[in-house]
């Protein structure tokens, strides 16, 4: 099911949609008697919001129900890379030891900024996450594309411009390789991949 609606409500803005505030939100569709709202509501459908498409002051959003879960992969799939999310179930890395609180010291571009207090090695925060805790983007989460010498590049442009002084909580990133799990996080005992799986080259041997 898809629903199309105008961006006419102050409660739902284009900036919030593009920032992902409503991604995977729960939704209920129901009917009411507008002449007698006290009669209650008649439930029609409920589910979760999927992909948004915003254009010309209106948006279209997919509504996914329980049946959509049947399209998801059930169980684990063998892979040479780790299937766990860093710090999540099956990983067991304590992210308190790999998180830092920082402050934007200069804004380079809409998706790039620097923090002169960051002295970690290049690549330490690649594929990591940033939770903005102060500034116009407070509450939003960004993915880190690359980190070098205190300069951070994000995968996506934030809905609001960054300003000097904005504060963030940034977590180290993981490329899901066995060598990273072992050397960076000292967590190879919990690696959720199969390092001995033959690659495509073995098909030609």
PDB file of N, CA, C and O in Angstrom, residues 136-186:
ATOM      1  N   UNK A 136      21.173  22.379  15.378  1.00  0.00           N
ATOM      2  CA  UNK A 136      19.897  22.256  14.669  1.00  0.00           C
ATOM      3  C   UNK A 136      19.594  20.821  14.251  1.00  0.00           C
ATOM      4  O   UNK A 136      18.441  20.488  13.976  1.00  0.00           O
ATOM      5  N   UNK A 137      20.627  19.981  14.183  1.00  0.00           N
ATOM      6  CA  UNK A 137      20.417  18.584  13.793  1.00  0.00           C
ATOM      7  C   UNK A 137      20.376  17.638  14.989  1.00  0.00           C
ATOM      8  O   UNK A 137      20.486  16.420  14.817  1.00  0.00           O
ATOM      9  N   UNK A 138      20.204  18.182  16.177  1.00  0.00           N
ATOM     10  CA  UNK A 138      20.198  17.364  17.389  1.00  0.00           C
ATOM     11  C   UNK A 138      19.163  16.250  17.288  1.00  0.00           C
ATOM     12  O   UNK A 138      18.025  16.463  16.884  1.00  0.00           O
ATOM     13  N   UNK A 139      19.594  15.039  17.652  1.00  0.00           N
ATOM     14  CA  UNK A 139      18.717  13.879  17.607  1.00  0.00           C
ATOM     15  C   UNK A 139      18.872  13.036  16.358  1.00  0.00           C
ATOM     16  O   UNK A 139      18.430  11.890  16.334  1.00  0.00           O
ATOM     17  N   UNK A 140      19.499  13.591  15.329  1.00  0.00           N
ATOM     18  CA  UNK A 140      19.682  12.851  14.079  1.00  0.00           C
ATOM     19  C   UNK A 140      20.956  12.010  14.131  1.00  0.00           C
ATOM     20  O   UNK A 140      21.876  12.290  14.906  1.00  0.00           O
ATOM     21  N   UNK A 141      20.988  10.977  13.289  1.00  0.00           N
ATOM     22  CA  UNK A 141      22.153  10.103  13.207  1.00  0.00           C
ATOM     23  C   UNK A 141      22.698  10.153  11.781  1.00  0.00           C
ATOM     24  O   UNK A 141      21.944  10.056  10.817  1.00  0.00           O
ATOM     25  N   UNK A 142      24.009  10.318  11.659  1.00  0.00           N
ATOM     26  CA  UNK A 142      24.678  10.366  10.361  1.00  0.00           C
ATOM     27  C   UNK A 142      25.676   9.230  10.254  1.00  0.00           C
ATOM     28  O   UNK A 142      26.234   8.775  11.258  1.00  0.00           O
ATOM     29  N   UNK A 143      25.910   8.764   9.021  1.00  0.00           N
ATOM     30  CA  UNK A 143      26.920   7.737   8.766  1.00  0.00           C
ATOM     31  C   UNK A 143      28.201   8.413   8.292  1.00  0.00           C
ATOM     32  O   UNK A 143      28.159   9.325   7.463  1.00  0.00           O
ATOM     33  N   UNK A 144      29.313   7.939   8.809  1.00  0.00           N
ATOM     34  CA  UNK A 144      30.613   8.510   8.461  1.00  0.00           C
ATOM     35  C   UNK A 144      31.175   7.793   7.235  1.00  0.00           C
ATOM     36  O   UNK A 144      31.304   6.574   7.219  1.00  0.00           O
ATOM     37  N   UNK A 145      31.500   8.569   6.225  1.00  0.00           N
ATOM     38  CA  UNK A 145      32.098   8.012   5.003  1.00  0.00           C
ATOM     39  C   UNK A 145      33.602   7.833   5.172  1.00  0.00           C
ATOM     40  O   UNK A 145      34.153   6.784   4.825  1.00  0.00           O
ATOM     41  N   UNK A 146      34.264   8.867   5.692  1.00  0.00           N
ATOM     42  CA  UNK A 146      35.710   8.756   5.906  1.00  0.00           C
ATOM     43  C   UNK A 146      36.156   9.727   6.989  1.00  0.00           C
ATOM     44  O   UNK A 146      35.508  10.745   7.253  1.00  0.00           O
ATOM     45  N   UNK A 147      37.275   9.362   7.622  1.00  0.00           N
ATOM     46  CA  UNK A 147      37.862  10.185   8.678  1.00  0.00           C
ATOM     47  C   UNK A 147      39.360  10.239   8.456  1.00  0.00           C
ATOM     48  O   UNK A 147      40.027   9.201   8.375  1.00  0.00           O
ATOM     49  N   UNK A 148      39.886  11.456   8.339  1.00  0.00           N
ATOM     50  CA  UNK A 148      41.326  11.637   8.149  1.00  0.00           C
ATOM     51  C   UNK A 148      41.770  12.927   8.830  1.00  0.00           C
ATOM     52  O   UNK A 148      41.243  14.004   8.519  1.00  0.00           O
ATOM     53  N   UNK A 149      42.733  12.796   9.759  1.00  0.00           N
ATOM     54  CA  UNK A 149      43.356  13.968  10.401  1.00  0.00           C
ATOM     55  C   UNK A 149      42.320  14.952  10.942  1.00  0.00           C
ATOM     56  O   UNK A 149      42.433  16.157  10.731  1.00  0.00           O
ATOM     57  N   UNK A 150      41.320  14.457  11.637  1.00  0.00           N
ATOM     58  CA  UNK A 150      40.318  15.325  12.247  1.00  0.00           C
ATOM     59  C   UNK A 150      39.230  15.800  11.310  1.00  0.00           C
ATOM     60  O   UNK A 150      38.319  16.504  11.736  1.00  0.00           O
ATOM     61  N   UNK A 151      39.308  15.431  10.027  1.00  0.00           N
ATOM     62  CA  UNK A 151      38.286  15.822   9.066  1.00  0.00           C
ATOM     63  C   UNK A 151      37.310  14.665   8.846  1.00  0.00           C
ATOM     64  O   UNK A 151      37.724  13.539   8.576  1.00  0.00           O
ATOM     65  N   UNK A 152      36.024  14.953   8.963  1.00  0.00           N
ATOM     66  CA  UNK A 152      34.993  13.931   8.853  1.00  0.00           C
ATOM     67  C   UNK A 152      34.111  14.233   7.652  1.00  0.00           C
ATOM     68  O   UNK A 152      33.618  15.352   7.503  1.00  0.00           O
ATOM     69  N   UNK A 153      33.916  13.220   6.786  1.00  0.00           N
ATOM     70  CA  UNK A 153      33.033  13.337   5.629  1.00  0.00           C
ATOM     71  C   UNK A 153      31.851  12.401   5.847  1.00  0.00           C
ATOM     72  O   UNK A 153      32.033  11.217   6.171  1.00  0.00           O
ATOM     73  N   UNK A 154      30.652  12.912   5.685  1.00  0.00           N
ATOM     74  CA  UNK A 154      29.443  12.130   5.888  1.00  0.00           C
ATOM     75  C   UNK A 154      28.958  11.550   4.564  1.00  0.00           C
ATOM     76  O   UNK A 154      29.239  12.082   3.493  1.00  0.00           O
ATOM     77  N   UNK A 155      28.180  10.460   4.647  1.00  0.00           N
ATOM     78  CA  UNK A 155      27.605   9.864   3.442  1.00  0.00           C
ATOM     79  C   UNK A 155      26.500  10.748   2.862  1.00  0.00           C
ATOM     80  O   UNK A 155      26.344  10.844   1.652  1.00  0.00           O
ATOM     81  N   UNK A 156      25.726  11.403   3.731  1.00  0.00           N
ATOM     82  CA  UNK A 156      24.587  12.204   3.284  1.00  0.00           C
ATOM     83  C   UNK A 156      24.661  13.617   3.851  1.00  0.00           C
ATOM     84  O   UNK A 156      25.227  13.838   4.934  1.00  0.00           O
ATOM     85  N   UNK A 157      24.049  14.525   3.134  1.00  0.00           N
ATOM     86  CA  UNK A 157      23.968  15.916   3.597  1.00  0.00           C
ATOM     87  C   UNK A 157      22.882  16.021   4.672  1.00  0.00           C
ATOM     88  O   UNK A 157      21.789  15.471   4.520  1.00  0.00           O
ATOM     89  N   UNK A 158      23.179  16.710   5.743  1.00  0.00           N
ATOM     90  CA  UNK A 158      22.214  16.889   6.827  1.00  0.00           C
ATOM     91  C   UNK A 158      21.119  17.871   6.404  1.00  0.00           C
ATOM     92  O   UNK A 158      21.347  18.762   5.580  1.00  0.00           O
ATOM     93  N   UNK A 159      19.920  17.746   6.984  1.00  0.00           N
ATOM     94  CA  UNK A 159      18.834  18.659   6.603  1.00  0.00           C
ATOM     95  C   UNK A 159      19.089  20.108   6.998  1.00  0.00           C
ATOM     96  O   UNK A 159      18.593  21.032   6.369  1.00  0.00           O
ATOM     97  N   UNK A 160      19.848  20.320   8.073  1.00  0.00           N
ATOM     98  CA  UNK A 160      20.197  21.668   8.517  1.00  0.00           C
ATOM     99  C   UNK A 160      21.702  21.864   8.414  1.00  0.00           C
ATOM    100  O   UNK A 160      22.481  20.924   8.623  1.00  0.00           O
ATOM    101  N   UNK A 161      22.114  23.063   8.076  1.00  0.00           N
ATOM    102  CA  UNK A 161      23.538  23.348   7.942  1.00  0.00           C
ATOM    103  C   UNK A 161      24.252  23.208   9.279  1.00  0.00           C
ATOM    104  O   UNK A 161      23.731  23.616  10.323  1.00  0.00           O
ATOM    105  N   UNK A 162      25.442  22.633   9.234  1.00  0.00           N
ATOM    106  CA  UNK A 162      26.268  22.536  10.432  1.00  0.00           C
ATOM    107  C   UNK A 162      26.814  23.906  10.793  1.00  0.00           C
ATOM    108  O   UNK A 162      27.040  24.748   9.926  1.00  0.00           O
ATOM    109  N   UNK A 163      27.038  24.112  12.078  1.00  0.00           N
ATOM    110  CA  UNK A 163      27.643  25.356  12.548  1.00  0.00           C
ATOM    111  C   UNK A 163      28.729  25.015  13.545  1.00  0.00           C
ATOM    112  O   UNK A 163      28.691  23.965  14.205  1.00  0.00           O
ATOM    113  N   UNK A 164      29.699  25.897  13.654  1.00  0.00           N
ATOM    114  CA  UNK A 164      30.770  25.709  14.629  1.00  0.00           C
ATOM    115  C   UNK A 164      30.167  25.655  16.029  1.00  0.00           C
ATOM    116  O   UNK A 164      29.352  26.496  16.399  1.00  0.00           O
ATOM    117  N   UNK A 165      30.555  24.659  16.791  1.00  0.00           N
ATOM    118  CA  UNK A 165      30.022  24.489  18.142  1.00  0.00           C
ATOM    119  C   UNK A 165      29.026  23.359  18.256  1.00  0.00           C
ATOM    120  O   UNK A 165      28.724  22.913  19.375  1.00  0.00           O
ATOM    121  N   UNK A 166      28.492  22.882  17.133  1.00  0.00           N
ATOM    122  CA  UNK A 166      27.590  21.733  17.180  1.00  0.00           C
ATOM    123  C   UNK A 166      28.316  20.553  17.826  1.00  0.00           C
ATOM    124  O   UNK A 166      29.474  20.271  17.508  1.00  0.00           O
ATOM    125  N   UNK A 167      27.627  19.851  18.722  1.00  0.00           N
ATOM    126  CA  UNK A 167      28.251  18.739  19.438  1.00  0.00           C
ATOM    127  C   UNK A 167      27.703  17.407  18.937  1.00  0.00           C
ATOM    128  O   UNK A 167      26.568  17.325  18.464  1.00  0.00           O
ATOM    129  N   UNK A 168      28.532  16.385  19.051  1.00  0.00           N
ATOM    130  CA  UNK A 168      28.160  15.076  18.534  1.00  0.00           C
ATOM    131  C   UNK A 168      28.764  13.966  19.383  1.00  0.00           C
ATOM    132  O   UNK A 168      29.740  14.167  20.115  1.00  0.00           O
ATOM    133  N   UNK A 169      28.175  12.782  19.262  1.00  0.00           N
ATOM    134  CA  UNK A 169      28.744  11.559  19.818  1.00  0.00           C
ATOM    135  C   UNK A 169      29.078  10.669  18.625  1.00  0.00           C
ATOM    136  O   UNK A 169      28.203  10.334  17.824  1.00  0.00           O
ATOM    137  N   UNK A 170      30.341  10.307  18.472  1.00  0.00           N
ATOM    138  CA  UNK A 170      30.779   9.541  17.302  1.00  0.00           C
ATOM    139  C   UNK A 170      31.331   8.186  17.727  1.00  0.00           C
ATOM    140  O   UNK A 170      32.120   8.093  18.672  1.00  0.00           O
ATOM    141  N   UNK A 171      30.889   7.127  17.015  1.00  0.00           N
ATOM    142  CA  UNK A 171      31.338   5.772  17.286  1.00  0.00           C
ATOM    143  C   UNK A 171      32.278   5.301  16.192  1.00  0.00           C
ATOM    144  O   UNK A 171      32.085   5.617  15.023  1.00  0.00           O
ATOM    145  N   UNK A 172      33.281   4.538  16.593  1.00  0.00           N
ATOM    146  CA  UNK A 172      34.212   3.968  15.616  1.00  0.00           C
ATOM    147  C   UNK A 172      33.450   3.076  14.642  1.00  0.00           C
ATOM    148  O   UNK A 172      32.390   2.538  14.963  1.00  0.00           O
ATOM    149  N   UNK A 173      33.991   2.930  13.450  1.00  0.00           N
ATOM    150  CA  UNK A 173      33.337   2.129  12.431  1.00  0.00           C
ATOM    151  C   UNK A 173      34.021   0.791  12.232  1.00  0.00           C
ATOM    152  O   UNK A 173      35.155   0.569  12.673  1.00  0.00           O
ATOM    153  N   UNK A 174      33.305  -0.116  11.568  1.00  0.00           N
ATOM    154  CA  UNK A 174      33.831  -1.448  11.291  1.00  0.00           C
ATOM    155  C   UNK A 174      33.533  -1.810   9.854  1.00  0.00           C
ATOM    156  O   UNK A 174      32.403  -1.636   9.385  1.00  0.00           O
ATOM    157  N   UNK A 175      34.535  -2.307   9.138  1.00  0.00           N
ATOM    158  CA  UNK A 175      34.332  -2.733   7.751  1.00  0.00           C
ATOM    159  C   UNK A 175      33.965  -4.211   7.648  1.00  0.00           C
ATOM    160  O   UNK A 175      33.905  -4.769   6.556  1.00  0.00           O
ATOM    161  N   UNK A 176      33.750  -4.856   8.802  1.00  0.00           N
ATOM    162  CA  UNK A 176      33.270  -6.244   8.909  1.00  0.00           C
ATOM    163  C   UNK A 176      34.275  -7.283   8.429  1.00  0.00           C
ATOM    164  O   UNK A 176      33.911  -8.435   8.163  1.00  0.00           O
ATOM    165  N   UNK A 177      35.538  -6.906   8.324  1.00  0.00           N
ATOM    166  CA  UNK A 177      36.560  -7.870   7.949  1.00  0.00           C
ATOM    167  C   UNK A 177      37.156  -8.515   9.193  1.00  0.00           C
ATOM    168  O   UNK A 177      37.215  -7.909  10.271  1.00  0.00           O
ATOM    169  N   UNK A 178      37.630  -9.748   9.044  1.00  0.00           N
ATOM    170  CA  UNK A 178      38.182 -10.484  10.181  1.00  0.00           C
ATOM    171  C   UNK A 178      39.402  -9.777  10.771  1.00  0.00           C
ATOM    172  O   UNK A 178      39.562  -9.706  11.992  1.00  0.00           O
ATOM    173  N   UNK A 179      40.262  -9.239   9.910  1.00  0.00           N
ATOM    174  CA  UNK A 179      41.472  -8.587  10.399  1.00  0.00           C
ATOM    175  C   UNK A 179      41.135  -7.353  11.221  1.00  0.00           C
ATOM    176  O   UNK A 179      41.814  -7.039  12.211  1.00  0.00           O
ATOM    177  N   UNK A 180      40.064  -6.636  10.856  1.00  0.00           N
ATOM    178  CA  UNK A 180      39.636  -5.469  11.623  1.00  0.00           C
ATOM    179  C   UNK A 180      39.091  -5.888  12.977  1.00  0.00           C
ATOM    180  O   UNK A 180      39.388  -5.271  14.011  1.00  0.00           O
ATOM    181  N   UNK A 181      38.292  -6.945  12.982  1.00  0.00           N
ATOM    182  CA  UNK A 181      37.730  -7.450  14.237  1.00  0.00           C
ATOM    183  C   UNK A 181      38.839  -7.847  15.207  1.00  0.00           C
ATOM    184  O   UNK A 181      38.740  -7.608  16.412  1.00  0.00           O
ATOM    185  N   UNK A 182      39.893  -8.428  14.675  1.00  0.00           N
ATOM    186  CA  UNK A 182      40.984  -8.930  15.515  1.00  0.00           C
ATOM    187  C   UNK A 182      41.910  -7.816  15.986  1.00  0.00           C
ATOM    188  O   UNK A 182      42.244  -7.728  17.168  1.00  0.00           O
ATOM    189  N   UNK A 183      42.331  -6.955  15.070  1.00  0.00           N
ATOM    190  CA  UNK A 183      43.347  -5.958  15.411  1.00  0.00           C
ATOM    191  C   UNK A 183      42.779  -4.683  16.016  1.00  0.00           C
ATOM    192  O   UNK A 183      43.388  -4.079  16.900  1.00  0.00           O
ATOM    193  N   UNK A 184      41.611  -4.263  15.560  1.00  0.00           N
ATOM    194  CA  UNK A 184      41.047  -2.997  16.027  1.00  0.00           C
ATOM    195  C   UNK A 184      40.202  -3.161  17.284  1.00  0.00           C
ATOM    196  O   UNK A 184      40.299  -2.364  18.215  1.00  0.00           O
ATOM    197  N   UNK A 185      39.388  -4.229  17.308  1.00  0.00           N
ATOM    198  CA  UNK A 185      38.450  -4.397  18.422  1.00  0.00           C
ATOM    199  C   UNK A 185      38.813  -5.556  19.349  1.00  0.00           C
ATOM    200  O   UNK A 185      38.147  -5.752  20.369  1.00  0.00           O
ATOM    201  N   UNK A 186      39.846  -6.318  19.023  1.00  0.00           N
ATOM    202  CA  UNK A 186      40.262  -7.477  19.831  1.00  0.00           C
ATOM    203  C   UNK A 186      39.060  -8.349  20.154  1.00  0.00           C
ATOM    204  O   UNK A 186      38.804  -8.714  21.307  1.00  0.00           O
TER     205      UNK A 186
END
